[in-house]
Tab-separated table of C-alpha atoms in Angstrom:
chain	number	residue	atom	x	y	z
B	14	UNK	CA	26.089	36.164	1.992
B	15	UNK	CA	22.806	34.640	2.934
B	16	UNK	CA	22.033	34.015	6.637
B	17	UNK	CA	20.076	30.730	6.589
B	18	UNK	CA	18.895	31.357	10.189
B	19	UNK	CA	16.694	34.261	8.920
B	20	UNK	CA	13.402	32.776	7.498
B	21	UNK	CA	13.156	35.323	4.661
B	22	UNK	CA	16.694	34.479	3.492
B	23	UNK	CA	16.211	30.746	4.129
B	24	UNK	CA	13.088	30.654	1.969
B	25	UNK	CA	13.225	33.726	-0.298
B	26	UNK	CA	10.534	32.353	-2.613
B	27	UNK	CA	8.097	32.222	0.334
B	28	UNK	CA	8.832	35.676	1.774
B	29	UNK	CA	6.048	37.409	-0.193
B	30	UNK	CA	3.421	34.931	0.703
B	31	UNK	CA	0.647	35.820	3.185
B	32	UNK	CA	0.946	34.080	6.577
B	33	UNK	CA	-0.956	30.936	7.248
B	34	UNK	CA	-2.192	30.644	10.806
B	35	UNK	CA	-0.423	27.868	12.660
B	36	UNK	CA	-3.034	25.986	14.703
B	37	UNK	CA	-2.350	24.883	18.242
B	38	UNK	CA	-0.929	21.408	18.391
B	39	UNK	CA	-3.027	18.685	20.103
B	40	UNK	CA	-1.595	16.803	23.057
B	41	UNK	CA	-0.590	13.757	21.022
B	42	UNK	CA	1.814	15.964	18.936
B	43	UNK	CA	3.816	17.625	21.676
B	44	UNK	CA	7.335	16.458	22.448
B	45	UNK	CA	10.023	17.317	24.979
B	46	UNK	CA	12.653	19.942	24.122
B	47	UNK	CA	15.948	18.369	23.034
B	48	UNK	CA	18.864	18.128	25.555
B	49	UNK	CA	20.916	15.853	27.690
B	50	UNK	CA	24.340	14.176	27.479
B	51	UNK	CA	23.578	11.854	24.582
B	52	UNK	CA	22.110	14.771	22.542
B	53	UNK	CA	25.194	16.857	23.184
B	54	UNK	CA	27.598	14.061	22.212
B	55	UNK	CA	25.746	13.431	18.944
B	56	UNK	CA	25.726	17.149	18.186
B	57	UNK	CA	29.508	17.325	18.803
B	58	UNK	CA	30.225	14.435	16.373
B	59	UNK	CA	28.102	16.208	13.706
B	60	UNK	CA	29.938	19.525	14.219
B	61	UNK	CA	33.388	17.975	14.431
B	62	UNK	CA	32.828	16.282	11.022
B	63	UNK	CA	31.166	19.347	9.527
B	64	UNK	CA	28.039	17.417	8.722
B	65	UNK	CA	24.472	18.618	8.061
B	66	UNK	CA	21.498	16.681	9.426
B	67	UNK	CA	17.965	16.693	8.157
B	68	UNK	CA	16.910	16.365	11.819
B	69	UNK	CA	17.923	20.045	12.342
B	70	UNK	CA	17.359	21.462	8.837
B	71	UNK	CA	13.790	20.143	8.503
B	72	UNK	CA	12.901	20.844	12.146
B	73	UNK	CA	12.073	17.227	13.003
B	74	UNK	CA	10.044	16.895	16.224
B	75	UNK	CA	11.858	13.703	17.141
B	76	UNK	CA	15.346	15.206	17.170
B	77	UNK	CA	15.599	15.111	21.004
B	78	UNK	CA	14.714	11.463	21.294
B	79	UNK	CA	16.883	10.298	18.365
B	80	UNK	CA	20.004	12.269	19.110
B	81	UNK	CA	19.943	11.268	22.780
B	82	UNK	CA	20.287	7.697	21.509
B	83	UNK	CA	23.089	8.552	19.121
B	84	UNK	CA	20.880	8.422	16.015
B	85	UNK	CA	21.041	11.155	13.410
B	86	UNK	CA	19.999	11.283	9.793
B	87	UNK	CA	22.837	12.827	7.793
B	88	UNK	CA	22.006	15.120	4.940
B	89	UNK	CA	24.658	15.170	2.173
B	90	UNK	CA	25.337	17.486	-0.766
B	91	UNK	CA	24.926	20.733	1.184
B	92	UNK	CA	22.164	22.528	3.069
B	93	UNK	CA	20.516	24.435	0.188
B	94	UNK	CA	17.949	22.649	-1.942
B	95	UNK	CA	17.138	23.538	-5.560
B	96	UNK	CA	13.468	22.694	-5.062
B	97	UNK	CA	10.940	24.862	-3.180
B	98	UNK	CA	8.363	22.423	-1.775
B	99	UNK	CA	5.787	24.349	0.278
B	100	UNK	CA	5.922	21.976	3.226
B	101	UNK	CA	9.707	21.771	3.765
B	102	UNK	CA	11.919	23.850	6.084
B	103	UNK	CA	15.229	23.103	4.277
B	104	UNK	CA	16.787	26.263	2.812
B	105	UNK	CA	16.053	26.767	-0.888
B	106	UNK	CA	17.783	28.404	-3.812
B	107	UNK	CA	20.952	27.974	-5.831
B	108	UNK	CA	23.503	25.953	-3.784
B	109	UNK	CA	26.619	28.132	-3.276
B	110	UNK	CA	29.049	25.264	-3.511
B	111	UNK	CA	29.967	22.280	-5.628
B	112	UNK	CA	29.696	18.778	-4.106
B	113	UNK	CA	32.375	18.144	-1.437
B	114	UNK	CA	34.522	15.202	-2.500
B	115	UNK	CA	35.586	14.639	1.128
B	116	UNK	CA	32.031	14.489	2.505
B	117	UNK	CA	31.557	10.710	2.025
B	118	UNK	CA	34.603	10.016	4.160
B	119	UNK	CA	33.405	12.386	6.894
B	120	UNK	CA	30.025	10.702	6.922
B	121	UNK	CA	31.674	7.284	7.196
B	122	UNK	CA	33.879	8.539	10.094
B	123	UNK	CA	30.796	9.829	11.935
B	124	UNK	CA	28.895	6.549	11.462
B	125	UNK	CA	31.926	4.676	12.896
B	126	UNK	CA	32.246	7.099	15.785
B	127	UNK	CA	28.558	6.826	16.675
B	128	UNK	CA	28.734	3.011	16.434
B	129	UNK	CA	25.574	2.797	14.427
B	130	UNK	CA	24.012	-0.527	13.516
B	131	UNK	CA	21.812	1.182	10.969
B	132	UNK	CA	22.237	4.607	9.322
B	133	UNK	CA	19.976	6.776	7.212
B	134	UNK	CA	21.561	9.068	4.585
B	135	UNK	CA	19.426	11.689	2.823
B	136	UNK	CA	20.168	14.759	0.770
B	137	UNK	CA	18.883	18.009	-0.658
B	138	UNK	CA	17.825	18.048	-4.301
B	139	UNK	CA	20.738	19.112	-6.467
B	140	UNK	CA	19.260	19.849	-9.873
B	141	UNK	CA	22.411	21.869	-10.580
B	142	UNK	CA	24.468	18.639	-10.750
B	143	UNK	CA	24.335	16.577	-13.930
B	144	UNK	CA	23.635	13.232	-12.219
B	145	UNK	CA	21.585	14.765	-9.419
B	146	UNK	CA	24.213	13.456	-6.923
B	147	UNK	CA	23.834	9.849	-7.740
B	148	UNK	CA	27.575	9.114	-7.730
B	149	UNK	CA	27.932	11.087	-4.459
B	150	UNK	CA	25.343	8.798	-2.876
B	151	UNK	CA	27.223	5.791	-4.213
B	152	UNK	CA	30.541	7.030	-2.854
B	153	UNK	CA	28.984	7.673	0.550
B	154	UNK	CA	27.552	4.109	0.642
B	155	UNK	CA	30.941	2.645	-0.243
B	156	UNK	CA	32.765	4.769	2.318
B	157	UNK	CA	30.391	3.573	5.102
B	158	UNK	CA	30.811	-0.028	4.014
B	159	UNK	CA	34.585	0.360	4.222
B	160	UNK	CA	34.626	1.911	7.678
B	161	UNK	CA	31.643	0.068	9.212
B	162	UNK	CA	31.041	-3.156	7.203
B	163	UNK	CA	28.285	-4.424	9.583
B	164	UNK	CA	26.211	-1.266	9.490
B	165	UNK	CA	23.087	-1.491	7.403
B	166	UNK	CA	22.492	1.521	5.159
B	167	UNK	CA	19.228	3.203	4.283
B	168	UNK	CA	19.179	6.008	1.756
B	169	UNK	CA	16.451	8.633	1.159
B	170	UNK	CA	17.111	10.026	-2.300
B	171	UNK	CA	15.888	12.815	-4.543
B	172	UNK	CA	13.862	11.907	-7.631
B	173	UNK	CA	16.615	12.461	-10.181
B	174	UNK	CA	13.896	13.871	-12.488
B	175	UNK	CA	16.208	16.015	-14.617
B	176	UNK	CA	18.819	13.311	-15.082
B	177	UNK	CA	19.541	10.449	-17.435
B	178	UNK	CA	17.501	7.512	-16.146
B	179	UNK	CA	20.705	5.477	-15.931
B	180	UNK	CA	21.904	7.433	-12.933
B	181	UNK	CA	19.572	5.297	-10.792
B	182	UNK	CA	21.722	2.257	-11.720
B	183	UNK	CA	24.711	3.947	-10.082
B	184	UNK	CA	22.972	4.206	-6.713
B	185	UNK	CA	21.427	0.729	-6.783
B	186	UNK	CA	24.728	-0.869	-7.767
B	187	UNK	CA	26.246	0.542	-4.570
B	188	UNK	CA	23.899	-1.834	-2.761
B	189	UNK	CA	22.200	0.150	0.011
B	190	UNK	CA	20.053	-2.092	2.178
B	191	UNK	CA	16.959	0.110	1.915
B	192	UNK	CA	16.156	2.498	-0.934
B	193	UNK	CA	13.723	5.183	0.228
B	194	UNK	CA	12.110	7.938	-1.849
B	195	UNK	CA	9.168	9.739	-0.404
B	196	UNK	CA	6.023	10.454	-2.482
B	197	UNK	CA	5.206	13.017	0.263
B	198	UNK	CA	1.543	13.589	-0.537
B	199	UNK	CA	-1.350	12.470	-2.741
B	200	UNK	CA	-1.094	13.238	-6.498
B	201	UNK	CA	-3.874	15.916	-6.439
B	202	UNK	CA	-1.800	18.077	-4.080
B	203	UNK	CA	1.464	17.906	-6.010
B	204	UNK	CA	1.059	21.221	-7.902
B	205	UNK	CA	0.573	23.020	-4.596
B	206	UNK	CA	2.777	21.035	-2.228
B	207	UNK	CA	5.571	19.551	-4.373
B	208	UNK	CA	5.579	21.653	-7.570
B	209	UNK	CA	9.072	20.672	-8.741
B	210	UNK	CA	8.224	16.940	-8.681
B	211	UNK	CA	5.900	14.541	-10.488
B	212	UNK	CA	3.915	11.852	-8.686
B	213	UNK	CA	4.157	9.132	-11.219
B	214	UNK	CA	7.857	9.800	-11.866
B	215	UNK	CA	8.580	9.221	-8.185
B	216	UNK	CA	6.460	6.074	-8.166
B	217	UNK	CA	8.208	4.785	-11.286
B	218	UNK	CA	11.613	5.504	-9.690
B	219	UNK	CA	10.831	3.104	-6.830
B	220	UNK	CA	9.433	0.549	-9.227
B	221	UNK	CA	12.640	0.657	-11.252
B	222	UNK	CA	14.758	0.046	-8.092
B	223	UNK	CA	12.945	-3.310	-7.687
B	224	UNK	CA	13.442	-4.065	-11.394
B	225	UNK	CA	17.146	-3.462	-11.075
B	226	UNK	CA	17.484	-5.365	-7.789
B	227	UNK	CA	14.430	-7.389	-6.640
B	228	UNK	CA	16.151	-8.188	-3.287
B	229	UNK	CA	16.560	-4.534	-2.273
B	230	UNK	CA	13.995	-3.195	0.234
B	231	UNK	CA	12.062	-0.154	-1.055
B	232	UNK	CA	10.350	2.345	1.194
B	233	UNK	CA	8.272	5.474	0.714
B	234	UNK	CA	6.231	7.817	2.895
B	235	UNK	CA	3.541	10.474	2.824
B	236	UNK	CA	2.354	13.194	5.200
B	237	UNK	CA	-1.306	13.645	6.072
B	238	UNK	CA	-3.072	16.798	7.247
B	239	UNK	CA	-2.187	18.749	4.066
B	240	UNK	CA	-5.727	18.651	2.649
B	241	UNK	CA	-6.000	15.138	1.290
B	242	UNK	CA	-8.963	12.816	1.947
B	243	UNK	CA	-8.986	9.233	3.086
B	244	UNK	CA	-9.712	7.745	-0.310
B	245	UNK	CA	-6.780	9.536	-1.874
B	246	UNK	CA	-4.446	8.107	0.794
B	247	UNK	CA	-5.780	4.638	0.184
B	248	UNK	CA	-5.219	5.054	-3.541
B	249	UNK	CA	-1.565	5.984	-2.872
B	250	UNK	CA	-1.258	2.733	-0.959
B	251	UNK	CA	-2.630	0.877	-3.970
B	252	UNK	CA	-0.154	2.663	-6.270
B	253	UNK	CA	2.750	1.859	-3.989
B	254	UNK	CA	1.870	-1.771	-3.831
B	255	UNK	CA	1.594	-1.966	-7.583
B	256	UNK	CA	5.192	-0.620	-7.615
B	257	UNK	CA	6.095	-3.408	-5.130
B	258	UNK	CA	7.120	-1.024	-2.341
B	259	UNK	CA	7.832	-2.901	0.885
B	260	UNK	CA	7.651	-0.267	3.632
B	261	UNK	CA	5.147	2.592	4.037
B	262	UNK	CA	5.445	5.503	6.513
B	263	UNK	CA	2.595	7.916	7.249
B	264	UNK	CA	3.075	10.937	9.575
B	265	UNK	CA	1.343	14.183	10.489
B	266	UNK	CA	2.389	17.281	8.516
B	267	UNK	CA	3.591	20.048	10.809
B	268	UNK	CA	3.908	23.565	9.517
B	269	UNK	CA	7.459	24.930	9.970
B	270	UNK	CA	6.687	28.673	9.632
B	271	UNK	CA	3.599	30.847	8.842
B	272	UNK	CA	4.894	31.141	5.227
B	273	UNK	CA	4.675	27.357	4.654
B	274	UNK	CA	1.660	25.342	3.489
B	275	UNK	CA	-1.073	25.462	6.110
B	276	UNK	CA	-2.026	22.497	8.319
B	277	UNK	CA	-5.439	21.487	7.070
B	278	UNK	CA	-6.099	19.391	10.216
B	279	UNK	CA	-4.522	17.202	12.838
B	280	UNK	CA	-5.181	13.571	12.048
B	281	UNK	CA	-6.055	11.590	15.187
B	282	UNK	CA	-4.069	8.597	16.475
B	283	UNK	CA	-7.126	6.445	15.804
B	284	UNK	CA	-7.094	7.433	12.100
B	285	UNK	CA	-3.397	6.600	11.890
B	286	UNK	CA	-4.097	3.178	13.411
B	287	UNK	CA	-6.817	2.644	10.773
B	288	UNK	CA	-4.360	3.565	7.960
B	289	UNK	CA	-1.884	1.121	9.338
B	290	UNK	CA	-4.427	-1.685	9.382
B	291	UNK	CA	-5.500	-0.964	5.771
B	292	UNK	CA	-1.868	-0.829	4.631
B	293	UNK	CA	-0.999	-4.176	6.138
B	294	UNK	CA	-4.032	-5.639	4.556
B	295	UNK	CA	-2.776	-4.391	1.169
B	296	UNK	CA	0.448	-6.405	1.552
B	297	UNK	CA	3.128	-4.014	2.856
B	298	UNK	CA	5.819	-5.858	4.802
B	299	UNK	CA	6.214	-2.955	7.185
B	300	UNK	CA	4.065	0.036	8.079
B	301	UNK	CA	4.703	2.904	10.417
B	302	UNK	CA	1.692	5.220	10.792
B	303	UNK	CA	1.584	7.575	13.772
B	304	UNK	CA	1.383	11.344	14.226
B	305	UNK	CA	5.162	11.589	14.850
B	306	UNK	CA	6.277	9.079	12.269
B	307	UNK	CA	9.060	10.359	10.025
B	308	UNK	CA	11.061	8.536	7.401
B	309	UNK	CA	14.020	7.749	9.633
B	310	UNK	CA	12.271	7.609	13.014
B	311	UNK	CA	13.175	4.277	14.632
B	312	UNK	CA	14.642	3.268	11.311
B	313	UNK	CA	17.058	0.685	12.767
B	314	UNK	CA	14.411	-1.172	14.752
B	315	UNK	CA	12.038	-0.938	11.781
B	316	UNK	CA	14.654	-2.412	9.432
B	317	UNK	CA	15.034	-5.457	11.681
B	318	UNK	CA	11.291	-5.923	11.640
B	319	UNK	CA	11.185	-5.411	7.884
B	320	UNK	CA	13.806	-8.074	7.330
B	321	UNK	CA	12.022	-10.470	9.699
B	322	UNK	CA	8.687	-9.878	7.860
B	323	UNK	CA	10.287	-10.802	4.523
B	324	UNK	CA	11.754	-13.984	5.980
B	325	UNK	CA	8.385	-14.917	7.418
B	326	UNK	CA	6.641	-14.278	4.111
B	327	UNK	CA	9.212	-16.417	2.268
B	328	UNK	CA	8.790	-19.225	4.777
B	329	UNK	CA	5.012	-19.300	4.022
B	330	UNK	CA	5.507	-19.349	0.263
């Protein structure tokens, strides 16, 4: 039995790699340690419903702030991912269990208990499942709609790269409010950073969401500080806009352990502000670009702004 708290068992494919020095974080990256009543209440709801969160599994720096406000990003389909991206802290390998048919109901119960106006649901990659978990996502969306009909739903999905292309229809037909799939990095770094994925497949996935339902908001994000240059980031923005992606997130890559991909550099807040300005000029409805930006950070507030931006754009048309 693997103990996922032990790094070498959590990431067996990384155990043999030499250590990468983890540089000292600058002042603009440091956050308070999690704690407090709200944090404890959120943690209890997650435990009582036997739910996994990406906040914990990926070591998100914002977990203290979000959980204290009752916001948690639930990660469905288990806690072991079939991919082995070099930036990610989620456990990797062959998942020990089949998909849990009761999980969508537990997620819906937790959303209701937390009283969420907006929820983000993500997952591990499940390349061992024929449809990549598409139907499981759809069932989770439907369960939340049943228990909390006024809650808006944002999903952050895998790329379904080994599946029949029609599995995407299953997810889109369940009508999430936001369909998010992260490109993660620039195409030149894919072989090193995201070896199990393909940049243009991920881009095309998001483009197809818009083709299937033009009214659905699409969202994607990248990390910086992995070794990319500014021109490559701007080219990703161009590619995203060509795929009609509405919402872009850019955040600083933080190295989870010495065995993970090294931090090339810490991008300054001023550079993030510059990226945000460029992105808005390229036509994104919504942009979040700060060192601590993560896909689901302030997602509820951002969704309200995203919807308002679309209405404003339509009124000018």
